[in-house]
C-alpha positions in Angstrom: 0.0 0.0 0.0 1.4 3.5 -0.9 2.0 6.1 1.7 -0.6 8.4 0.3 -3.2 5.6 0.3 -2.5 4.7 3.9 -2.6 8.5 5.0 -6.1 8.6 3.3 -7.3 5.4 4.8 -6.2 6.7 8.4 -7.8 10.3 7.9 -11.0 8.6 6.9 -11.0 6.3 10.1 -10.3 9.2 12.2 -13.2 11.1 10.6 -15.6 8.1 11.0 -14.3 7.2 14.7 -13.7 10.5 16.1 -15.0 9.0 19.4 -12.1 6.6 19.4 -9.3 8.2 17.6 -7.6 11.5 17.4 -4.8 13.1 15.1 -1.7 14.4 16.5 0.2 15.8 13.6 1.4 12.8 11.5 0.1 10.4 14.4 -3.2 8.7 14.9 -3.7 8.0 18.7 -6.6 6.6 20.8 -8.8 9.2 22.6 -8.1 9.2 26.2 -10.5 7.1 28.1 -11.9 5.6 25.1 -13.1 2.0 25.0 -12.0 -0.2 22.2 -14.8 -1.5 19.8 -15.6 -5.4 20.6 -13.5 -6.1 17.1 -10.4 -4.7 18.8 -10.9 -6.3 22.3 -8.6 -9.0 23.9 -11.4 -11.3 23.9 -11.7 -10.9 20.2 -8.1 -11.3 19.7 -8.0 -14.5 21.5 -11.0 -15.9 19.7 -9.5 -15.3 16.5 -6.0 -16.8 17.7 -8.2 -19.9 18.8 -9.7 -20.1 15.3 -6.3 -20.1 13.9 -6.6 -16.6 12.4 -3.1 -15.3 13.2 -2.4 -13.1 10.0 -1.7 -9.4 10.3 -4.7 -8.7 8.5 -6.8 -10.9 11.1 -4.9 -9.4 14.6 -3.4 -6.2 13.4 -0.3 -7.5 15.0 3.0 -8.6 13.0 4.8 -11.7 13.8 7.7 -10.0 15.4 5.2 -8.2 17.8 3.4 -11.2 19.0 4.9 -14.5 17.7 2.0 -17.1 18.0 2.7 -20.9 17.9 0.4 -23.6 17.3 1.1 -27.3 18.3 -1.1 -30.2 17.2 -0.9 -33.4 18.5 -2.7 -35.1 16.1 -3.1 -35.7 12.3 -6.9 -35.2 11.5 -7.0 -36.4 7.9 -8.6 -39.6 6.9 -6.3 -42.2 5.1 -6.8 -40.4 1.8 -8.4 -37.0 0.4 -10.9 -39.2 -1.6 -12.4 -40.3 1.8 -12.8 -36.9 3.0 -14.5 -35.9 -0.3 -17.0 -38.7 -0.2 -17.7 -37.8 3.3 -18.2 -34.0 2.5 -20.2 -35.1 -0.5 -22.6 -37.1 1.4 -22.9 -34.4 4.1 -23.7 -31.6 1.5 -26.1 -33.9 -0.4 -27.6 -35.4 2.6 -27.0 -39.1 1.3 -25.7 -42.2 3.0 -22.2 -43.3 2.6 -20.4 -46.7 3.7 -17.2 -46.2 5.6 -14.7 -48.6 7.0 -13.9 -47.4 10.6 -11.3 -48.6 13.2 -12.6 -48.1 16.7 -10.8 -48.5 19.7 -12.5 -51.5 20.9 -10.1 -54.4 21.7 -9.5 -56.4 18.7 -11.0 -54.1 16.2 -9.5 -54.6 12.9 -11.6 -52.3 10.9 -15.5 -52.8 10.2 -17.8 -51.3 7.5 -20.8 -49.2 8.5 -23.7 -47.5 6.6 -24.1 -44.0 7.9 -25.9 -40.7 7.0 -23.2 -37.8 7.7 -24.6 -34.8 9.7 -21.4 -32.5 10.4 -18.0 -32.1 11.1 -17.2 -31.5 14.7 -14.1 -30.3 16.3 -13.4 -31.7 19.7 -10.3 -30.3 21.2 -7.7 -30.9 18.8 -9.5 -33.6 17.0 -11.8 -33.6 14.1 -14.7 -35.9 13.9 -17.7 -36.8 11.6 -21.1 -36.8 13.4 -23.3 -39.2 11.5 -26.5 -41.3 11.9 -25.9 -45.2 12.0 -28.4 -46.6 9.7 -27.7 -50.3 11.1 -28.6 -48.9 14.6 -31.8 -47.5 13.8 -30.4 -43.9 12.9 -28.5 -43.6 16.2 -26.3 -40.5 16.3 -22.6 -41.5 16.5 -19.3 -39.5 16.1 -16.3 -41.1 14.1 -12.7 -39.8 14.4 -11.7 -38.8 10.9 -8.1 -40.1 11.1 -9.7 -43.5 12.1 -11.8 -43.7 8.7 -10.0 -46.1 6.5 -12.2 -46.0 3.5 -15.5 -44.4 2.2 -17.7 -45.8 -0.7 -20.9 -44.8 -2.2 -23.8 -46.3 -0.8 -26.4 -47.5 -3.3 -28.9 -49.1 -0.9 -32.1 -46.6 -0.3 -32.5 -45.0 3.2 -35.1 -46.7 5.0 -38.6 -44.9 4.6 -38.8 -44.3 8.3 -35.7 -42.7 8.6 -35.9 -39.4 10.3 -32.7 -37.1 9.8 -31.3 -35.8 13.1 -30.2 -32.3 13.4 -26.6 -31.4 12.7 -26.7 -29.7 16.1 -26.6 -31.3 19.4 -28.5 -31.0 22.6 -27.1 -29.3 25.4 -26.3 -31.5 28.8 -26.4 -29.7 32.0 -24.9 -31.5 34.9 -23.9 -30.6 38.7 -20.1 -31.0 39.3 -17.9 -30.8 42.5 -14.7 -29.3 42.4 -11.8 -31.3 44.2 -11.7 -30.3 47.9 -8.0 -30.4 47.8 -8.0 -27.2 45.7 -7.1 -24.0 47.1 -9.6 -21.2 46.7 -7.5 -19.6 44.1 -7.6 -22.8 42.2 -11.3 -23.4 42.7 -11.9 -19.7 41.1 -9.5 -20.2 38.2 -10.7 -23.7 37.3 -14.4 -22.6 37.8 -13.9 -19.9 35.1 -11.6 -22.1 32.8 -14.2 -25.0 32.8 -17.2 -22.6 32.4 -18.7 -23.8 35.7 -21.8 -21.6 36.5 -23.5 -22.1 39.9 -22.0 -25.5 40.4 -23.2 -26.8 36.8 -21.3 -27.4 33.6 -23.2 -27.0 30.1 -21.9 -28.9 27.0 -23.1 -30.4 23.9 -24.2 -34.0 24.8 -21.6 -35.7 22.7 -18.7 -33.8 24.3 -19.9 -34.8 27.8 -18.2 -38.0 28.2 -14.7 -37.1 27.1 -14.9 -33.9 29.1 -15.6 -36.0 32.3 -12.8 -38.3 31.3 -10.3 -35.3 30.8 -11.1 -33.1 33.8 -13.1 -35.6 36.2 -13.1 -39.2 37.3 -15.1 -40.5 34.3 -14.3 -44.1 33.4 -13.7 -45.6 30.1 -15.2 -49.1 29.2 -12.8 -52.0 30.0 -13.5 -53.0 26.4 -11.6 -50.1 25.1 -7.8 -50.4 24.2 -6.9 -47.2 26.0 -4.5 -45.4 26.4 -2.7 -46.0 23.3 0.7 -45.0 24.5 2.6 -46.4 27.4 5.4 -44.9 29.2 8.8 -46.7 28.9 
């Protein structure tokens, strides 16, 4: 951008946002006591960073001003782009598809399922496919994308009585107790971090089980081969 163009843009912004900005010679400064708009708040900044929006155009901060690192524990892609393309196509066109999926049940070597994809869900660092299992009366399940080995077009008709579920998820609200061994300060910061309101946590229903395993004393089934890694 040329210097003259940038100067024109700054002048226009000062004129438009006189409640927020003021000119001091060649400089543009914030008005004393002015509150930044929501789009310039620290909450908005963190939400953008959390969504992976780290460019200067998104944050207004250069890499040398605010270095941002994102670490991924997992590779979320299915075993080929063709698999993902078929899943996306089935979801967009509201059609059924057959997938070969490897679950974490002991001895699972991959099995085929007939499903109707509903949505892509991101849970923590992991992408999943929410879908209805046609072999289990349309029950809604979630499937980790990286564990889908194959996807094939499904030529079988969807049952007449099939009712497509909502792509969203119902909210589950349950009472929780903080560990009595926590200090008062620990209790305060964790209550805020885990969004505990008046002793309750509210989450989408399909997130609840793993939330309890990660932060509470929820138990996995003995039939699940977990954890996958063992310390040496």
